[in-house]
Coordinates of C-alpha atoms in Angstrom, one line a residue:
M1 CA 0.0 0.0 0.0
R2 CA 2.6 2.5 1.0
A3 CA 4.6 1.9 -2.1
L4 CA 1.8 3.5 -4.1
L5 CA 2.2 6.8 -2.2
I6 CA 5.5 7.8 -3.6
T7 CA 5.7 9.8 -6.8
N8 CA 4.9 7.6 -9.7
F9 CA 7.9 6.7 -11.9
N10 CA 5.8 7.3 -14.9
T11 CA 5.1 11.0 -14.1
M12 CA 8.8 12.0 -13.8
T13 CA 9.9 14.8 -16.2
S14 CA 12.9 17.0 -16.5
R15 CA 14.8 18.9 -19.0
N16 CA 16.7 15.7 -19.8
N17 CA 13.8 13.2 -19.5
E18 CA 11.6 14.5 -22.2
L19 CA 11.4 12.4 -25.3
P20 CA 12.6 14.1 -28.5
D21 CA 9.9 15.3 -30.8
D22 CA 11.3 13.4 -33.8
L23 CA 11.2 9.9 -32.2
P24 CA 9.0 7.9 -34.7
E25 CA 5.8 6.7 -33.0
E26 CA 6.0 3.3 -34.8
Q27 CA 9.3 2.6 -33.2
I28 CA 7.7 2.3 -29.8
S29 CA 4.7 0.3 -30.8
A30 CA 4.6 -3.4 -31.9
E31 CA 3.4 -4.8 -35.2
S32 CA 0.1 -6.7 -34.8
P33 CA 0.6 -10.4 -35.2
D34 CA -1.8 -12.6 -37.2
Q35 CA -4.8 -13.7 -35.2
S36 CA -3.7 -17.4 -35.4
D37 CA -0.2 -16.5 -34.2
Q38 CA -1.7 -14.4 -31.4
Q39 CA -3.7 -17.4 -30.1
T40 CA -0.7 -19.8 -30.2
N41 CA 2.4 -17.7 -29.6
S42 CA 1.2 -14.6 -27.7
S43 CA 3.8 -14.9 -25.0
N44 CA 6.6 -15.3 -27.5
V45 CA 5.3 -12.4 -29.6
Q46 CA 5.1 -10.2 -26.5
E47 CA 8.7 -11.0 -25.5
L48 CA 9.9 -10.4 -29.1
T49 CA 8.0 -7.1 -29.1
H50 CA 9.6 -6.0 -25.9
H51 CA 13.0 -7.0 -27.2
K52 CA 12.4 -5.0 -30.5
V53 CA 11.2 -2.0 -28.5
R54 CA 14.3 -2.0 -26.3
K55 CA 16.6 -2.5 -29.2
L56 CA 15.0 0.3 -31.3
L57 CA 15.1 2.7 -28.4
E58 CA 18.7 2.1 -27.6
E59 CA 19.6 2.6 -31.2
Q60 CA 18.2 6.2 -31.0
E61 CA 20.4 9.1 -30.2
L62 CA 18.9 9.6 -26.8
T63 CA 20.6 10.7 -23.6
S64 CA 20.9 8.3 -20.7
S65 CA 18.3 10.3 -18.9
Q66 CA 15.9 10.1 -21.8
L67 CA 16.4 6.3 -22.1
G68 CA 15.9 6.0 -18.3
A69 CA 12.6 7.9 -18.5
T70 CA 11.4 6.0 -21.5
F71 CA 12.0 2.5 -20.0
S72 CA 10.5 3.7 -16.8
K73 CA 7.3 4.7 -18.7
L74 CA 7.4 1.2 -20.3
G75 CA 7.5 -0.4 -16.8
D76 CA 11.0 -1.8 -17.4
Y77 CA 12.5 -0.4 -14.1
E78 CA 15.6 -2.5 -14.1
R79 CA 16.7 -1.2 -17.6
A80 CA 15.6 2.3 -16.5
F81 CA 17.8 1.9 -13.4
H82 CA 20.8 1.0 -15.7
H83 CA 20.4 4.1 -17.8
Y84 CA 19.7 6.4 -14.9
T85 CA 22.8 5.1 -13.2
Q86 CA 24.7 6.1 -16.3
A87 CA 23.0 9.4 -16.3
L88 CA 24.2 10.1 -12.8
E89 CA 27.8 9.3 -13.8
E90 CA 27.4 11.8 -16.6
D91 CA 25.7 14.5 -14.5
P92 CA 26.0 13.9 -10.7
S93 CA 24.1 17.2 -10.1
D94 CA 20.8 16.3 -11.8
P95 CA 18.2 16.2 -9.0
I96 CA 15.6 14.4 -11.1
T97 CA 17.9 11.5 -11.7
L98 CA 18.8 11.4 -8.0
D99 CA 15.1 11.5 -7.0
W100 CA 14.3 8.6 -9.5
L101 CA 17.1 6.5 -8.1
G102 CA 15.8 7.2 -4.6
Q103 CA 12.4 6.0 -5.6
Y104 CA 13.9 2.8 -7.1
H105 CA 15.7 2.0 -3.8
L106 CA 12.6 2.9 -1.8
R107 CA 10.6 0.3 -3.9
K108 CA 13.3 -2.2 -3.1
M109 CA 13.1 -1.2 0.6
N110 CA 16.7 -0.1 0.5
Y111 CA 15.8 2.7 2.8
E112 CA 19.3 4.1 3.7
Q113 CA 20.2 4.3 0.0
A114 CA 16.8 5.9 -0.8
I115 CA 17.4 8.5 1.9
S116 CA 20.8 9.3 0.5
Y117 CA 19.5 10.0 -3.0
F118 CA 16.5 12.0 -1.8
Q119 CA 18.7 14.2 0.5
K120 CA 21.1 14.9 -2.3
A121 CA 18.2 16.0 -4.6
I122 CA 16.9 18.2 -1.8
D123 CA 20.3 19.8 -1.3
L124 CA 20.3 20.6 -5.0
G125 CA 17.0 22.5 -4.5
Y126 CA 14.6 19.8 -5.7
N127 CA 12.0 20.3 -2.9
K128 CA 9.6 17.7 -4.3
S129 CA 12.0 15.0 -2.9
H130 CA 10.8 16.0 0.6
N131 CA 7.6 14.1 -0.2
N132 CA 9.4 10.8 -1.0
L133 CA 11.9 11.3 1.8
G134 CA 9.0 11.8 4.2
M135 CA 7.3 8.6 3.1
T136 CA 10.6 6.7 3.4
F137 CA 10.9 7.8 7.0
Y138 CA 7.3 6.8 7.6
M139 CA 7.9 3.3 6.2
M140 CA 10.8 3.1 8.6
G141 CA 8.5 3.9 11.5
K142 CA 9.9 7.4 12.0
K143 CA 6.6 9.3 12.0
E144 CA 7.8 12.7 13.3
K145 CA 10.7 12.8 10.9
A146 CA 8.2 11.8 8.1
M147 CA 5.8 14.7 8.9
E148 CA 8.7 17.1 9.2
H149 CA 9.6 16.5 5.5
L150 CA 6.0 16.1 4.2
R151 CA 5.1 19.5 5.6
Q152 CA 7.9 21.1 3.5
V153 CA 5.9 20.7 0.3
N154 CA 2.3 22.0 0.0
V155 CA 1.2 20.1 -3.1
P156 CA -1.9 17.8 -3.6
R157 CA 0.2 14.6 -3.6
T158 CA 1.9 15.4 -0.4
M159 CA -1.4 16.4 1.2
F160 CA -2.6 13.0 0.2
N161 CA 0.3 11.3 1.9
V162 CA -0.2 13.3 5.1
G163 CA -3.9 12.3 5.0
Y164 CA -2.9 8.7 4.6
I165 CA -0.6 8.9 7.7
M166 CA -3.3 10.5 9.8
L167 CA -5.8 7.9 8.8
N168 CA -3.3 5.2 9.7
E169 CA -2.7 6.8 13.0
G170 CA -6.4 7.1 13.9
L171 CA -6.6 10.9 13.5
Y172 CA -9.8 10.6 11.4
Q173 CA -11.0 14.3 11.6
E174 CA -7.6 15.5 10.5
A175 CA -7.4 12.8 7.8
D176 CA -10.8 13.9 6.4
E177 CA -9.8 17.5 6.3
T178 CA -6.5 16.8 4.6
F179 CA -8.0 14.5 2.0
R180 CA -10.6 17.2 1.2
K181 CA -7.9 19.7 0.8
A182 CA -5.9 17.5 -1.5
I183 CA -9.0 16.8 -3.7
E184 CA -9.9 20.5 -3.8
N185 CA -6.3 21.5 -4.8
G186 CA -6.3 19.3 -7.9
L187 CA -5.2 15.8 -7.0
S188 CA -5.6 13.6 -10.0
G189 CA -5.1 10.0 -11.3
Q190 CA -5.1 7.0 -9.1
P191 CA -4.3 9.1 -6.0
L192 CA -7.6 10.9 -6.5
A193 CA -9.6 7.7 -6.4
Q194 CA -7.6 6.6 -3.3
A195 CA -8.2 10.0 -1.6
F196 CA -12.0 9.7 -2.1
Y197 CA -11.9 6.1 -0.8
M198 CA -9.8 7.0 2.3
A199 CA -11.9 10.1 3.0
G200 CA -14.9 7.7 2.9
C201 CA -13.1 5.5 5.5
A202 CA -12.3 8.4 7.7
N203 CA -16.0 9.5 7.7
L204 CA -17.1 6.0 8.5
H205 CA -14.9 6.1 11.6
L206 CA -16.4 9.5 12.4
G207 CA -19.9 8.1 12.1
K208 CA -20.8 10.2 9.1
K209 CA -22.3 7.5 6.9
E210 CA -24.0 9.8 4.4
E211 CA -20.8 11.7 3.7
A212 CA -18.9 8.4 3.6
D213 CA -21.3 7.2 0.9
E214 CA -20.7 10.3 -1.2
F215 CA -17.0 9.9 -1.0
M216 CA -17.3 6.2 -1.9
K217 CA -19.4 7.0 -4.9
N218 CA -16.8 9.4 -6.2
A219 CA -14.1 6.8 -5.5
A220 CA -16.0 4.3 -7.6
V221 CA -16.5 6.7 -10.4
T222 CA -12.7 7.5 -10.5
G223 CA -11.8 3.8 -10.5
D224 CA -11.3 2.4 -6.9
G225 CA -12.5 -1.2 -6.8
R226 CA -12.7 -1.2 -3.0
A227 CA -15.4 1.6 -3.2
Y228 CA -17.5 -0.7 -5.5
A229 CA -17.2 -3.4 -2.8
Y230 CA -18.3 -0.9 -0.2
L231 CA -21.3 0.1 -2.3
A232 CA -22.2 -3.5 -2.9
E233 CA -22.4 -3.9 0.9
R234 CA -24.6 -0.8 1.1
A235 CA -26.9 -2.3 -1.6
L236 CA -27.2 -5.5 0.3
E237 CA -28.1 -3.5 3.5
N238 CA -30.9 -2.0 1.4
G239 CA -32.0 -5.3 0.1
D240 CA -31.0 -4.6 -3.5
M241 CA -29.4 -7.9 -4.5
N242 CA -29.3 -7.1 -8.2
A243 CA -27.5 -3.9 -7.7
A244 CA -25.1 -5.6 -5.3
K245 CA -24.2 -8.3 -7.9
L246 CA -23.5 -5.7 -10.5
L247 CA -21.3 -3.7 -8.1
V248 CA -19.4 -6.9 -7.1
I249 CA -18.7 -7.6 -10.8
R250 CA -17.3 -4.1 -11.3
A251 CA -15.3 -4.4 -8.0
N252 CA -13.7 -7.7 -9.2
E253 CA -12.9 -6.2 -12.6
L254 CA -10.9 -3.5 -10.7
G255 CA -9.1 -6.1 -8.6
A256 CA -11.1 -5.9 -5.3
E257 CA -12.2 -9.4 -4.6
C258 CA -15.6 -9.3 -2.9
E259 CA -17.6 -12.4 -4.1
L260 CA -17.7 -13.7 -0.6
I261 CA -19.7 -10.7 0.5
I262 CA -22.7 -11.9 -1.5
E263 CA -22.2 -15.5 -0.5
S264 CA -21.9 -14.7 3.2
R265 CA -25.0 -12.6 3.1
K266 CA -27.0 -15.4 1.4
K267 CA -26.0 -17.8 4.2
N268 CA -26.5 -15.3 7.0
P269 CA -28.5 -12.1 6.2
L270 CA -27.7 -10.7 9.6
N271 CA -23.9 -10.5 8.9

């Protein structure tokens, strides 16, 4: 869960990480195999496609940082790590590279190495690294140190992380207020859906069920499967089995397993 709270690798940009305008689009997309081949050799085709993409990219006249950013966007973090490491050798003072490498080590739970990279980026004036450094300290159990860094950056993503910590610590009113602030200030993407869901959880703990329902509806609309599971429960409470089944299907599509909710209610309606 906590690994999702750091800045996403795929959103990283800098003067060196932007792709050149003349990179042909077809060079980063695969040719479509015949339907018969797709049915029998899909895994081989996929591996060949990945190999071709990597080879084509590395044949381009891209900087190490650009290659790192590109492979990061493709989800190939090990190859991205290789190129970002080269980029750091070429320019030890690029804070974006330092921050990315810190995130890499944070995902690997190499906390001391992550701290070192984030602190170097901060020393170079890259204040956004306070967010990732704060979450590193929180994952290490150093809550006060975490909050000290998170409060250095007043942006929606950091507000979200502060709300997450407050919710985890049982400070439900503060969590609710912080999630609302993050949402109002333009939080977007997956963190927005998570913020709606967690604000709903905070309001449930505060006994504000109607407000919790509204947050959960917004979380569902923005793609949080757990919110659909919650709404399925609410539909069951209201005796609407058909709506509950549809909500469960959608929850499962989004990765929130909740089939047992329906089955347990069938066996014991008082659950």
